[in-house]
Every structure is written in C-alpha cells, then in structure tokens.
Coordinates of C-alpha atoms (C1' of nucleotides) in Angstrom, one line a residue:
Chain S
X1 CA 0.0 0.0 0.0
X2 CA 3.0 2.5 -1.0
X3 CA 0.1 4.5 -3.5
X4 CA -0.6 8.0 -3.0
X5 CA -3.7 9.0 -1.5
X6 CA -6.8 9.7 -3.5
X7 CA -8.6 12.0 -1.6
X8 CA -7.7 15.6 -1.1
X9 CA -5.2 15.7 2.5
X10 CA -4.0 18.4 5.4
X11 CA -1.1 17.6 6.1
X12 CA -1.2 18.9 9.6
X13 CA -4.6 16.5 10.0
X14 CA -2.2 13.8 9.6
X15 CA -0.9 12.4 13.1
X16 CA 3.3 12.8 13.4
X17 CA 3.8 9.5 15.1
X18 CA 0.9 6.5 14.7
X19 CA 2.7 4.3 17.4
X20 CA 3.2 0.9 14.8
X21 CA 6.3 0.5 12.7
X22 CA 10.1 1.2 13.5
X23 CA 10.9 5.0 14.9
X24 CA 10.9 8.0 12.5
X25 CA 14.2 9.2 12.0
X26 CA 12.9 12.8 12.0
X27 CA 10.3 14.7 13.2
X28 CA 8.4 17.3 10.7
X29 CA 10.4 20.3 12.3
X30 CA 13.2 18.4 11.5
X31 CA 12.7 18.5 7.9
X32 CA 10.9 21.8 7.8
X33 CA 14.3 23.0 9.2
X34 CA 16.0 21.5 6.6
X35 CA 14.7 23.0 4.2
X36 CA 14.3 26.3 5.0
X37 CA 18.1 26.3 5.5
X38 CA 18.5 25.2 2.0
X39 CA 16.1 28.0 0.6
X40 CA 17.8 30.4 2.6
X41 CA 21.3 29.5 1.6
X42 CA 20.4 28.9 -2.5
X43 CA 17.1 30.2 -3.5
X44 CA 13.5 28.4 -3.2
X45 CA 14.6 26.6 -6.2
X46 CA 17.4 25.1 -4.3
X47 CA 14.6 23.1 -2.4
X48 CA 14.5 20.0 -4.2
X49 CA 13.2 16.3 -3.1
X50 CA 16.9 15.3 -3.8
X51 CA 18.5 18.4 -2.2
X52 CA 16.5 18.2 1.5
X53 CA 16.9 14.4 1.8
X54 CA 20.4 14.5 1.1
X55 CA 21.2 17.6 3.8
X56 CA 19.1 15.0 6.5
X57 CA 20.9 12.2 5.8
X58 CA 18.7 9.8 4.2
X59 CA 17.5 8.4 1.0
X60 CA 15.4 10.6 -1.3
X61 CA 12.4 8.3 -1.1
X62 CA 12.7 8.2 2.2
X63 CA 11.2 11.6 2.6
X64 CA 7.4 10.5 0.5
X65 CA 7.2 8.7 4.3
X66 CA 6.9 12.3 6.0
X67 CA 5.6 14.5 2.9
X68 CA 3.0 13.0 0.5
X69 CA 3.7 15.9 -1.8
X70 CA 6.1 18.3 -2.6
X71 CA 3.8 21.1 -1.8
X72 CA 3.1 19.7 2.0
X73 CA 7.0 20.6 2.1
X74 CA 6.4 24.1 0.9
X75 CA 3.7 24.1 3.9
X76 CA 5.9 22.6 6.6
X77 CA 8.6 25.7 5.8
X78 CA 5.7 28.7 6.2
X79 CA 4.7 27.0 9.2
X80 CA 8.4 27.5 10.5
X81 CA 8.8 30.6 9.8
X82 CA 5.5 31.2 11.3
X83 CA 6.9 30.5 14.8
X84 CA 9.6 33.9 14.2
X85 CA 6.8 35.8 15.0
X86 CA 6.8 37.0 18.1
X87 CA 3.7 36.9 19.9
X88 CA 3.9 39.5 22.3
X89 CA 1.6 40.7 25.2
X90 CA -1.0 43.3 23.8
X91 CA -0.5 46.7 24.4
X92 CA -3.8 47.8 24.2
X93 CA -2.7 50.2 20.9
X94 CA -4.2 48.3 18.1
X95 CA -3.0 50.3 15.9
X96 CA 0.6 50.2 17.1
X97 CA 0.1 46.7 17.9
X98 CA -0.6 45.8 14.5
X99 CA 1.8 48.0 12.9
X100 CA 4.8 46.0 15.0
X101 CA 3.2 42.6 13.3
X102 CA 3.5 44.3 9.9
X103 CA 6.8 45.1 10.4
X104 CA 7.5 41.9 12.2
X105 CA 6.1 39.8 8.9
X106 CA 8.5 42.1 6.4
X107 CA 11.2 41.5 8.6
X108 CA 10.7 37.3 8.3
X109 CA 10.3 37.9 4.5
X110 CA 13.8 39.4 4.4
X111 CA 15.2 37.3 6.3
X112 CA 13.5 34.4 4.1
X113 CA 13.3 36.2 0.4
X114 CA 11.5 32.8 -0.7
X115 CA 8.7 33.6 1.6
X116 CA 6.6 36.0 -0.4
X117 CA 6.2 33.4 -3.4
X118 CA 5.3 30.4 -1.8
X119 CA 3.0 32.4 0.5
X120 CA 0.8 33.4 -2.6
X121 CA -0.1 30.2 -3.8
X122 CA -0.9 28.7 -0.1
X123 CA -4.3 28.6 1.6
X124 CA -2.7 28.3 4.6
X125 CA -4.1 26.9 7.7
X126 CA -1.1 26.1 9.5
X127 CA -0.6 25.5 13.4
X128 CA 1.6 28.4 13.3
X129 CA -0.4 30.3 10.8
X130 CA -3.4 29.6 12.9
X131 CA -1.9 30.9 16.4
X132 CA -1.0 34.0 14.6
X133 CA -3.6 34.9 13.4
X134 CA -5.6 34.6 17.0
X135 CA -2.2 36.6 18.2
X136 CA -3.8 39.5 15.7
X137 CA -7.1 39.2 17.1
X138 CA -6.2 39.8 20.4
X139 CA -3.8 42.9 19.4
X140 CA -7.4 43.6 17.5
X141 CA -9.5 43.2 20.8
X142 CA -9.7 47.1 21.7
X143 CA -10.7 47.7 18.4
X144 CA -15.0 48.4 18.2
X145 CA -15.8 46.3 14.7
X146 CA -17.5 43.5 14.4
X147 CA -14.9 39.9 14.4
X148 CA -15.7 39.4 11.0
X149 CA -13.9 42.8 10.0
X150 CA -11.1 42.3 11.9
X151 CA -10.3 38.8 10.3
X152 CA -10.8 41.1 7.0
X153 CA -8.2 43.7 8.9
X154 CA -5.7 41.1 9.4
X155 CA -6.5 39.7 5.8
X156 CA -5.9 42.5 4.0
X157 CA -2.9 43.8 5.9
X158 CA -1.0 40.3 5.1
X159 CA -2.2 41.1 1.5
X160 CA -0.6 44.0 1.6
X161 CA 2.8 43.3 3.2
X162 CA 3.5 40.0 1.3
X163 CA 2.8 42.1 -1.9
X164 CA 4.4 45.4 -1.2
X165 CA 7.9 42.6 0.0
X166 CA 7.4 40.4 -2.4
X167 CA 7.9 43.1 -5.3
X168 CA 10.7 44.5 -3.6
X169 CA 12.5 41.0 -3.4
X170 CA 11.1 39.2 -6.3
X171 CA 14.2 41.0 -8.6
X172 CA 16.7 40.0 -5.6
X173 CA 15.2 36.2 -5.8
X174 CA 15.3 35.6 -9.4
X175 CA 18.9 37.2 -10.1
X176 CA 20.2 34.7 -7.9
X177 CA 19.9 31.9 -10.5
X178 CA 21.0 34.5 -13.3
X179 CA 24.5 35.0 -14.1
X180 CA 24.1 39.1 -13.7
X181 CA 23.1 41.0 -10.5
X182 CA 20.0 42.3 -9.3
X183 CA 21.0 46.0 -9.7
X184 CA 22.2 44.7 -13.2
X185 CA 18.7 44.2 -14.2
X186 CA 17.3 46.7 -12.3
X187 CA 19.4 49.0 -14.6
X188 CA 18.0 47.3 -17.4
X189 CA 15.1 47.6 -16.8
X190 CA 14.8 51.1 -16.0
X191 CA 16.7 52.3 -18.7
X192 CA 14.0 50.6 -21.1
X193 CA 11.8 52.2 -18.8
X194 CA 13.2 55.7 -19.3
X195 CA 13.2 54.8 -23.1
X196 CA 9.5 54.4 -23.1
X197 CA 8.9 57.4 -20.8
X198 CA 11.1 59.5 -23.2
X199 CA 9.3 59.0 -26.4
X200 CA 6.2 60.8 -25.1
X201 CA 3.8 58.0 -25.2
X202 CA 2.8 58.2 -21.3
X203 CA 2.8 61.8 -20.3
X204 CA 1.1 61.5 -17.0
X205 CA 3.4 58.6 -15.8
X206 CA 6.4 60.7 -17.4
X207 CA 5.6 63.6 -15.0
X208 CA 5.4 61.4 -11.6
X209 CA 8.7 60.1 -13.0
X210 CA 10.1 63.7 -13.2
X211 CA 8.4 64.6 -10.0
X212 CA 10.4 62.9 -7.9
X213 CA 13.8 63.3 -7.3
X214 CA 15.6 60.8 -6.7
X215 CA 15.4 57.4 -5.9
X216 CA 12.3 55.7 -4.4
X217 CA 12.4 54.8 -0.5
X218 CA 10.7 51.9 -0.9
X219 CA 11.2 51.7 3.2
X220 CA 8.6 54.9 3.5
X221 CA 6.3 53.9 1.1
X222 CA 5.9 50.8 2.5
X223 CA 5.2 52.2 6.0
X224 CA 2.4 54.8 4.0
X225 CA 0.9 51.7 2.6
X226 CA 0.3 50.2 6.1
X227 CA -1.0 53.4 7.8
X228 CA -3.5 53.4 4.8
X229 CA -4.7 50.1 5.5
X230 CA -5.0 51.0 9.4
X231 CA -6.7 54.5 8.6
X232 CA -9.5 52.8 6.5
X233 CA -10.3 50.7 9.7
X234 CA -10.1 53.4 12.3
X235 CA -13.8 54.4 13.2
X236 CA -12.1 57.4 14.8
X237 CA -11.5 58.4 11.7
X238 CA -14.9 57.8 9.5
Chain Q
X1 CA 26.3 32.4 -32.1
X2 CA 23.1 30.8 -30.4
X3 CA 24.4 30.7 -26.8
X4 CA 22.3 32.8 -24.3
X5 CA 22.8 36.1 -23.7
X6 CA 25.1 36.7 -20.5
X7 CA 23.4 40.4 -19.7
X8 CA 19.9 41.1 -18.2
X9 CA 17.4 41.5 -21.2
X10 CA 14.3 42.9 -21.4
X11 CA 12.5 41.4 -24.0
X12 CA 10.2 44.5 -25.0
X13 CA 13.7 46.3 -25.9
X14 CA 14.9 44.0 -28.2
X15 CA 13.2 44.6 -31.6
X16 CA 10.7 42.1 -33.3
X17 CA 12.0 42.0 -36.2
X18 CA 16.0 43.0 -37.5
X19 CA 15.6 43.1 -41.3
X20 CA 18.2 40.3 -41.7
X21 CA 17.8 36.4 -42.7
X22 CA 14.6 34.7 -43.4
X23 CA 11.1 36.2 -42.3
X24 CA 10.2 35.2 -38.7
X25 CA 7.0 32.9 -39.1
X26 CA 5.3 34.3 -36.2
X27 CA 5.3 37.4 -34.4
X28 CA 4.9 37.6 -30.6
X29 CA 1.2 38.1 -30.4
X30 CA 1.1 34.9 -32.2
X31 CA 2.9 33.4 -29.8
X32 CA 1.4 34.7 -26.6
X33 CA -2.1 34.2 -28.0
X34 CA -1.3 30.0 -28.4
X35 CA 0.1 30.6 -24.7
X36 CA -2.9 32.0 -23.5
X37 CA -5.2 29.6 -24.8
X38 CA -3.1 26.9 -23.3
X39 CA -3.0 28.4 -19.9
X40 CA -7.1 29.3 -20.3
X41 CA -7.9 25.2 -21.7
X42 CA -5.3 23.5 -19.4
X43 CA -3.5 26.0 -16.7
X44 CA -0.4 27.6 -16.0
X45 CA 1.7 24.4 -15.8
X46 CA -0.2 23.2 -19.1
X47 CA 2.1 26.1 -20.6
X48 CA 5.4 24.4 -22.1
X49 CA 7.5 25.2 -24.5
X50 CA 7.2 22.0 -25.8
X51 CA 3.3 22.5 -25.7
X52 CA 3.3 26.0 -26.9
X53 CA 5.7 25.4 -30.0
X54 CA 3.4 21.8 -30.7
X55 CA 0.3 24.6 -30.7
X56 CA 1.9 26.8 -33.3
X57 CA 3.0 23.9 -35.1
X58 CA 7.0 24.6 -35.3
X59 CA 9.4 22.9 -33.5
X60 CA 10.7 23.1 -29.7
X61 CA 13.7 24.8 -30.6
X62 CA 12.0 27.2 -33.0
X63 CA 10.2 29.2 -30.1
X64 CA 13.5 30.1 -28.3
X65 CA 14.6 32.3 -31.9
X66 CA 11.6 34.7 -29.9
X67 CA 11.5 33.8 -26.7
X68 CA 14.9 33.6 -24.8
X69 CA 13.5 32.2 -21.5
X70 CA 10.6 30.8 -21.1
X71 CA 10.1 33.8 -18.3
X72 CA 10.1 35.9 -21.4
X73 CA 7.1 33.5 -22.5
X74 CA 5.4 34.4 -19.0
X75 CA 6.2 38.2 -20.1
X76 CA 4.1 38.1 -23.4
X77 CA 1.1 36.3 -21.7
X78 CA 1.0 38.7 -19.1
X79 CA 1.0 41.7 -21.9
X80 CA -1.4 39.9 -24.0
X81 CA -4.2 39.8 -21.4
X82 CA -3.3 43.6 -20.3
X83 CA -5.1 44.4 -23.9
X84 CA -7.9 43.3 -22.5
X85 CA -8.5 46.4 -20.2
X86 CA -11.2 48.5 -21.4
X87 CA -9.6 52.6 -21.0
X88 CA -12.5 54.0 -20.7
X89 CA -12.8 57.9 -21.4
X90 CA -12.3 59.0 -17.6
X91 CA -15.9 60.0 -16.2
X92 CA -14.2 63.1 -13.7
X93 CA -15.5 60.6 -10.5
X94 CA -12.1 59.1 -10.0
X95 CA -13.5 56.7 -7.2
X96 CA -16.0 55.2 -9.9
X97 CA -13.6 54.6 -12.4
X98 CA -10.7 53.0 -10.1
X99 CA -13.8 50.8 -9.1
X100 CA -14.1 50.2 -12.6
X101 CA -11.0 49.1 -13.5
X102 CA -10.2 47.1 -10.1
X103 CA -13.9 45.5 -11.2
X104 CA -12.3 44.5 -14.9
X105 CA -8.4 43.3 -13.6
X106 CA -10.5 41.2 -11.1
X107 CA -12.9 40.0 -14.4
X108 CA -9.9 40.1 -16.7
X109 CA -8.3 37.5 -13.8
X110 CA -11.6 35.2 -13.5
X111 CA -11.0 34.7 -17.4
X112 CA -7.4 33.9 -16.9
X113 CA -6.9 32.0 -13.7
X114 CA -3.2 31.6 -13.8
X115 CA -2.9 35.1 -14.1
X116 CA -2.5 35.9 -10.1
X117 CA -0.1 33.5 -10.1
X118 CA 2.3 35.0 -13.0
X119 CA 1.6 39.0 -11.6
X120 CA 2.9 38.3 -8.4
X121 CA 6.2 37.6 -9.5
X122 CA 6.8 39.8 -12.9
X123 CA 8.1 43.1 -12.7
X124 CA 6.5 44.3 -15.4
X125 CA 6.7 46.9 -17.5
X126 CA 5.5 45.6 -20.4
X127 CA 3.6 47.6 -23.2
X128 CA 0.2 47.4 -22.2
X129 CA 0.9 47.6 -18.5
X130 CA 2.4 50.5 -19.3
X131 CA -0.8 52.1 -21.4
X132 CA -3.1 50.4 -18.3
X133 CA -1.1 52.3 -15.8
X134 CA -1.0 56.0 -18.0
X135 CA -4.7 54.8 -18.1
X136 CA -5.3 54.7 -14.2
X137 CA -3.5 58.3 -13.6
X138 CA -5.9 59.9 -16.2
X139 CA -8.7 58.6 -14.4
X140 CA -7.0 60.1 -11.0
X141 CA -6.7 63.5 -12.7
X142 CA -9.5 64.9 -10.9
X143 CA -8.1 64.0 -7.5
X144 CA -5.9 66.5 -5.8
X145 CA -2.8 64.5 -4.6
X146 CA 0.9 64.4 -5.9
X147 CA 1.3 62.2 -8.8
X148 CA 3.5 59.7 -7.1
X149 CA 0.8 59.1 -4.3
X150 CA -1.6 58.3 -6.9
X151 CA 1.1 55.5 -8.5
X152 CA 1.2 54.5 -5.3
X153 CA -2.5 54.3 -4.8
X154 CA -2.7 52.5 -8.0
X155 CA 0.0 50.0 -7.1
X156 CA -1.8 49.2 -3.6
X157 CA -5.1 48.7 -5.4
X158 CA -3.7 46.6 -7.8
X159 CA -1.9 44.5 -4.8
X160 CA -5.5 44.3 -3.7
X161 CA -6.9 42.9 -6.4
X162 CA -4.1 40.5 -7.1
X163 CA -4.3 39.1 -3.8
X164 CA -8.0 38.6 -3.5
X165 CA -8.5 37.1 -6.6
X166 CA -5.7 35.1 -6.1
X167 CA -6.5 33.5 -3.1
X168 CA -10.2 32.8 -4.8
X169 CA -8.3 31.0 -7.4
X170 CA -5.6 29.4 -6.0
X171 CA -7.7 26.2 -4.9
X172 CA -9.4 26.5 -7.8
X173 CA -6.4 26.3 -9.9
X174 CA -4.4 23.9 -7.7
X175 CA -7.2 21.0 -8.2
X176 CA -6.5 20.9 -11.7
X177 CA -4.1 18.5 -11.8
X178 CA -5.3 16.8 -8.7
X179 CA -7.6 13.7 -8.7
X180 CA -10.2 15.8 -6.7
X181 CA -12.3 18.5 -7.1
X182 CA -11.8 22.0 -5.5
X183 CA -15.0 21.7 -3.4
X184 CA -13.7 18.2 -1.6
X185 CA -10.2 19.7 -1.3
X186 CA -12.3 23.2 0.3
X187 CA -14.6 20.8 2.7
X188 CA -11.0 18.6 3.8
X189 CA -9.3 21.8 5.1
X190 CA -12.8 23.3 6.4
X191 CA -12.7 20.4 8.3
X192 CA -9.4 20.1 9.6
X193 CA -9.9 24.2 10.4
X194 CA -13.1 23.0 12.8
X195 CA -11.3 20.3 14.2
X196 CA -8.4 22.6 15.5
X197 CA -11.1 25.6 16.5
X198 CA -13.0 22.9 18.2
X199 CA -9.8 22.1 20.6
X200 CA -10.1 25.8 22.5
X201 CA -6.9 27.0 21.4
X202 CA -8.0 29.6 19.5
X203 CA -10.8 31.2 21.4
X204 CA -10.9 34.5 19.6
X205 CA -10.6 32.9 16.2
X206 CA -13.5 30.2 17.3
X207 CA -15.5 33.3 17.9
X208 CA -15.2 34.9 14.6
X209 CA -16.3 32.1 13.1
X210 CA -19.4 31.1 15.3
X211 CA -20.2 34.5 14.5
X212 CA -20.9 34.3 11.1
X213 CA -24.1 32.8 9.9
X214 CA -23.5 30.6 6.7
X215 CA -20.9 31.1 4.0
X216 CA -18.6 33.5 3.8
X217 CA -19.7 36.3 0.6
X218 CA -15.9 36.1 -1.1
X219 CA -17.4 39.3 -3.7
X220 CA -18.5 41.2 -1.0
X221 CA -15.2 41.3 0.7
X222 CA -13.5 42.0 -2.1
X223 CA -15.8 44.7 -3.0
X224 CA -15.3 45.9 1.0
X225 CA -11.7 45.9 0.5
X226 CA -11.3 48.0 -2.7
X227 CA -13.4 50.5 -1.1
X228 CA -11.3 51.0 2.0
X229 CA -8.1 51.0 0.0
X230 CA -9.8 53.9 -1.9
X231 CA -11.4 55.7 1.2
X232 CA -7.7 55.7 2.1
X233 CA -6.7 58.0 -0.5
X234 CA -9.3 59.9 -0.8
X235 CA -8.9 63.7 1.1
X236 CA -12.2 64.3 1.7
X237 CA -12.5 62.1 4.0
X238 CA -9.7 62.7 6.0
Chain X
dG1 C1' 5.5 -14.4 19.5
dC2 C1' 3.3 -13.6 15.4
dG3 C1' 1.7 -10.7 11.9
dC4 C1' 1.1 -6.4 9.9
dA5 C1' 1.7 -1.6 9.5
dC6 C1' 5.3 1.1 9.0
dT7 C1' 10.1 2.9 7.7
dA8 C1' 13.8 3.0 4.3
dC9 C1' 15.5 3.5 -0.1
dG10 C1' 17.2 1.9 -4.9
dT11 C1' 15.6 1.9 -9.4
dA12 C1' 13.2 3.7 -13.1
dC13 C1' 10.0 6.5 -15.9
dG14 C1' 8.1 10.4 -17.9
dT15 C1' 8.7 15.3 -18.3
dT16 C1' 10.9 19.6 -18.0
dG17 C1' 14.0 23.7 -19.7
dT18 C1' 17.4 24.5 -22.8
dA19 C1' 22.6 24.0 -24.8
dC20 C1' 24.5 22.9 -29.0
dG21 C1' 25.2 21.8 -33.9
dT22 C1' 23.7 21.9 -38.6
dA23 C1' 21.1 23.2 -42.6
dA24 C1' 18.4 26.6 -45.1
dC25 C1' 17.6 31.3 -46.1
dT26 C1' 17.8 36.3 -47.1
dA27 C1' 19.2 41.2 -46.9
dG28 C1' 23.2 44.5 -47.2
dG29 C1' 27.9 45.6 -48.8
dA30 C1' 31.3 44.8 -52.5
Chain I
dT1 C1' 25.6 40.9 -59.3
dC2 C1' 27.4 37.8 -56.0
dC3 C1' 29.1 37.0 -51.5
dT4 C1' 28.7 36.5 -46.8
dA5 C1' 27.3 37.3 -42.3
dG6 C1' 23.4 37.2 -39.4
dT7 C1' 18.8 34.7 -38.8
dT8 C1' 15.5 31.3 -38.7
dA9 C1' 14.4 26.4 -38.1
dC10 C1' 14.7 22.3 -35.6
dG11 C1' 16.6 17.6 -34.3
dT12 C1' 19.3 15.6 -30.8
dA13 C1' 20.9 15.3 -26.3
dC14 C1' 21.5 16.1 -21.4
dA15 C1' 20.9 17.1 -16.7
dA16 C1' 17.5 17.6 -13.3
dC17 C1' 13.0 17.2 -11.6
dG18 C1' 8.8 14.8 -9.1
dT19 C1' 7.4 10.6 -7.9
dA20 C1' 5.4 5.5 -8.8
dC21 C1' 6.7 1.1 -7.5
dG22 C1' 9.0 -2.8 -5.4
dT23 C1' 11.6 -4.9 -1.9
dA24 C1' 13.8 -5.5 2.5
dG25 C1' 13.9 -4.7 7.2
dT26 C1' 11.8 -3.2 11.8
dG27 C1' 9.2 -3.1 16.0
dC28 C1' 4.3 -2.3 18.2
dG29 C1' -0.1 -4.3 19.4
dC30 C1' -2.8 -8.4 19.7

DNA sequence: GCGCACTACGTACGTTGTACGTAACTAGGA
DNA sequence: TCCTAGTTACGTACAACGTACGTAGTGCGC
C-alpha cells in the first residue's frame, strides 16, 4: 500500500507518530528546518526532493514517508517561519500593535526572500499560521468592529505586506539563479523604462517620474501603505 | 552564435524584427495568443515550451529564436491579457472609475486563472501595463494629490486585487491536476480548520467564526476591500 | 511471539528547460 | 551581381526534476 492518497489531504490533520512501525528518523520540524536552510542559503529553487533528503541524511524516497507531496513541504517551511513571530503581550494600541506585526512579517520575508512566493499560492491553515492569526485578534480586541472585520483587517494587511515585500525581493530572488546581478537588471530595466517614458507615449506617468527626485524609498512607502490600510479601519476616523 | 545572452534583457527592448535572414514565421502576439489559450484550456503548468511550439505547429527549438526564457514567454502572456483592459474615457469621478477598473483586472483575472499567479512575481513593465497604468492616472486627474501618491494608490489597489483574486483561485487552480475536485479539497481543510477551533486554542478565532451565519460572501469582501483601499486616498474624507 | 503496519531507499519513468550543432535562407555591402 | 554574415528552423541530447513502484527490514499491538 505505497500508493498516494486519493482524496484531497491536510497535512497537519495527519498524526506525526501512529505508534506501529520502526521509529521515524525525524520529526516534521526536523525536515521543515531543513529546508528552509537550503532555501535560505540557494534560493527556493534550491529546495529539491533530492536536495532536502540529502542535507538529513537519508534516501530521497525516504522523505514521501513524511511528505506525500512536494507542496506539504512548501507548507511545513511557512509554518516554521511562522513560529519567528513574536507573539507578544498586547499593548492595548491596536494600531501600534498591528503595525509592529506588519513590520514583524516584512522582517521574516527578508530574512527568508522565498517567503513572499510560496506564500501566494498557499491557503494556509497552518498550526503556526493559525496561532498568529488569533495573536492579531487579540492585538485587534480594543478595536469596536464586528470579528468578522477584523479577520478582514488582518487579511488584507497580510495582503498588503506579502505584496508590497514580495515586489521589492522578487528582482533579488530571481537574479540569484541568473548570471548578472539584481541591480544589473534593475538597470536594465529602467533604462528601457526611461526609453519608453522619453518617447512621449505616457505623459502622465512621465511627469510622476520627473516629479520625484531621486530614488524611491521603498522603506517609506511601505510604511504609508500600512497606515493606509489602518486608517481605513479606524472608526475614529470615519 | 546561439548561446544565451550573459546580460539582463528585457524582452520589450529588443526589436521584433531585424531586417536580416529569413522572415520570422510568427510574431509575438502569435505566440502569446497559443500561450494564453493553453494556460485558459489546461493551466499555467499546461504552458510548455514544448506545448506551446506543438500549438503553433513549429518545433521546440523554433520558439526560443523569440523567446529567450521561457520567463520571457510568461512576459508576453502577461502583456497579452493587459489588452484586454477597457480605457474607458475618464468620467471626472475618480473613485468610480478605479472601481471600474479594479472591477475589470479582477474580471480580466476570472477569465485567466493563472494570471495571479504569474503577476505576483513579474516586474512588469510591459507595453500594455504600461498604457493600463497611464490609463489609471488619467482617471486620478481629478483628484488632488501628488502624482507619485496616486502611482502608489494605483500599485496598492492593484496589490489588492491580485491578492483577492488570487486566493479565490488558487484552490481552484491547484485541483486541476489533482484527482479531486476543488469543493472536496475546500470541505477537507474546512474540516481540519473546525477540528483545531473545536480544541479551544483559538478562542478569539472560534469566535469569529461562530459568529458568522452561513458562508462566507468572497465578492463582498472584495468589494469591501477596494473600497477601504480607496477611502484611504481619498482627502475628503480625511 | 506472530503478523502487519510502518520505515527505508534503490531503481526507473516520464517530463521539463534548454545547450548545441547543422542546414536553409535572405538582406546588405562589394 | 554575387558573396557573406546574421537569422531562422529544428533535431538531438542532457541534466535535473517529481514521484510510482517494489523490496527489504523493523518493532508495536494483539
């Protein structure tokens, strides 16, 4: 009975340990672990079947015993990075409060640059994923709207970070598998940029490009983006 | 001469067509309209080069003469589906029409379900994103903020849209190549999500959903969303 | 203590992106 | 006009991928 199941799976509904049979060799963090060390060190792309068994130790097969799919791999490494998150005591400060979790998330995401992709394409439930997200709602508990809106709070905000740090890694990520640099192609790409401005095509955008002066602190307009999100949920501000 | 180019390329600088040797026997539209159906019938991971080159009956090797990378491929589909935004003549209500488009990405997106996944990690500044964009900052003429507030406004909204429609699809999409259907995989994690809130370890997100009486209304969150991204920007409500 | 569920993993298959070599073709410079 | 250099076309080949399958060994529960 080596098939693969037929039936859709969670892979966290699946028990660790069911008592019969020799001992696992690792446990799920073990592996998770594993291979977010690999994604770190080479790239998401790095993170191979192949790859992860061989920094455990064991055969490649091997690891279809604690992952039925690839993909339940790419789940085990956002739940590990979902335990960097801090969980502190709320302050009472929502907005503060939810701000520092923002910031918190962006810093994970550059410290794991794989993150923002494989984040996209995941639904998500995760143990970590889960605690989180009741770590929001209780930052969120001072705040007067209905729960419903504040899972759509938290939602959105998420949204917003893994987008806004996504775009500014994606270049960073993909480079690293290129033979140029990221500020290589980031040259590139805004010289063909400038070349389309300069032929008179897109006015309007050619004057917010000759508005600023320049370059872009992607750091600030970051921060705007988040304050945005915030305002729009304030009732003291409606 | 046919080894790769060692220097970042974009392929929108390099021209279609250089008046020497034989007369290319399709021209990239051709090429990212066969993608696009592919992606449409069969999904993203349908799109091959293999695949594509069999559709416009030439070989393998042919495609590359056009298409460096088969990122470049992802490129042209991306373009090709930005045609199909409408740019409108701006009505002077600048909240209507960013509805409007938001509305016609997210329609634009339902047609094209792989397309969430491809935006999120493009850079793009391809032709028609490009007219799209120019597009968007007419229709924010009316509203009295510096032009690089309203690219940001547009990029947020667009990060908005991306993300919700995304995560709408993403099961969806993921089921394709699964031997189960996206409802069974839904109900699975449903399932696994009530088993966990059912434990008490996530009081405040076991009250959110006991709150809510039948299924969630994905549209109108969406719609909810856009609306506070835009109530954001908007002055006279600030 | 017996049997069965489980772990371990080597082998093998089908598929992918794409490097490389070769043949055919055509526009510009002589 | 012819020559030649740059293009197009594409078959072959390779390395790497996810993973199906089979077999051997292990140890818990009855």
């Amino acid at each position: 009975m080596a098939g693969r199941a037929a039936v859709p799976e969670v892979i966290w509904a699946r028990p660790e340990r069911t008592g019969r049979g020799p001992k696992p060799a690792f446990t799920r963090a073990d592996i998770a672990a594993a291979a977010v060390r690999i994604a770190d060190a080479e790239g998401l792309d790095g993170v191979t079947m192949r790859h992860v068994a061989a920094e455990l130790g064991c055969g490649t097969m091997s690891l279809y015993n604690y992952v039925p799919r690839k993909e339940d791999l790419y789940e085990l490494m956002i739940d590990a990075i979902g335990a960097e998150h801090e969980m502190f005591e709320p302050t009472g400060d929502w907005r503060a409060d939810m701000l520092r979790n923002a910031e918190e998330t962006r810093a994970i995401m550059h410290r794991h640059t794989w993150a923002p992709r494989l984040m996209a394409g995941v639904f998500g439930f995760s143990p970590n994923t889960l605690r989180y997200l009741e770590h929001c709602l209780a930052c969120l508990e001072p705040l007067d709207v209905p729960a419903g809106t504040k899972t759509e709070l938290v939602a959105l905000l998420n949204g917003v970070v893994t987008t806004y740090t996504g775009n500014a890694i994606a270049t960073a990520e993909r480079a690293r598998s290129m033979p140029w640099s990221a500020e290589e192609e980031n040259a590139v790409r805004m010289a063909y940029l400038g070349g389309q401005i300069a032929t008179g095509a897109y006015p309007r955008l050619a004057a917010a490009f000759m508005e600023q002066s320049g370059p872009v602190d992607l750091e600030a307009v970051f921060r705007r983006a988040l304050e945005r999100v915030l305002d729009a949920f304030d009732p003291e501000l409606r």
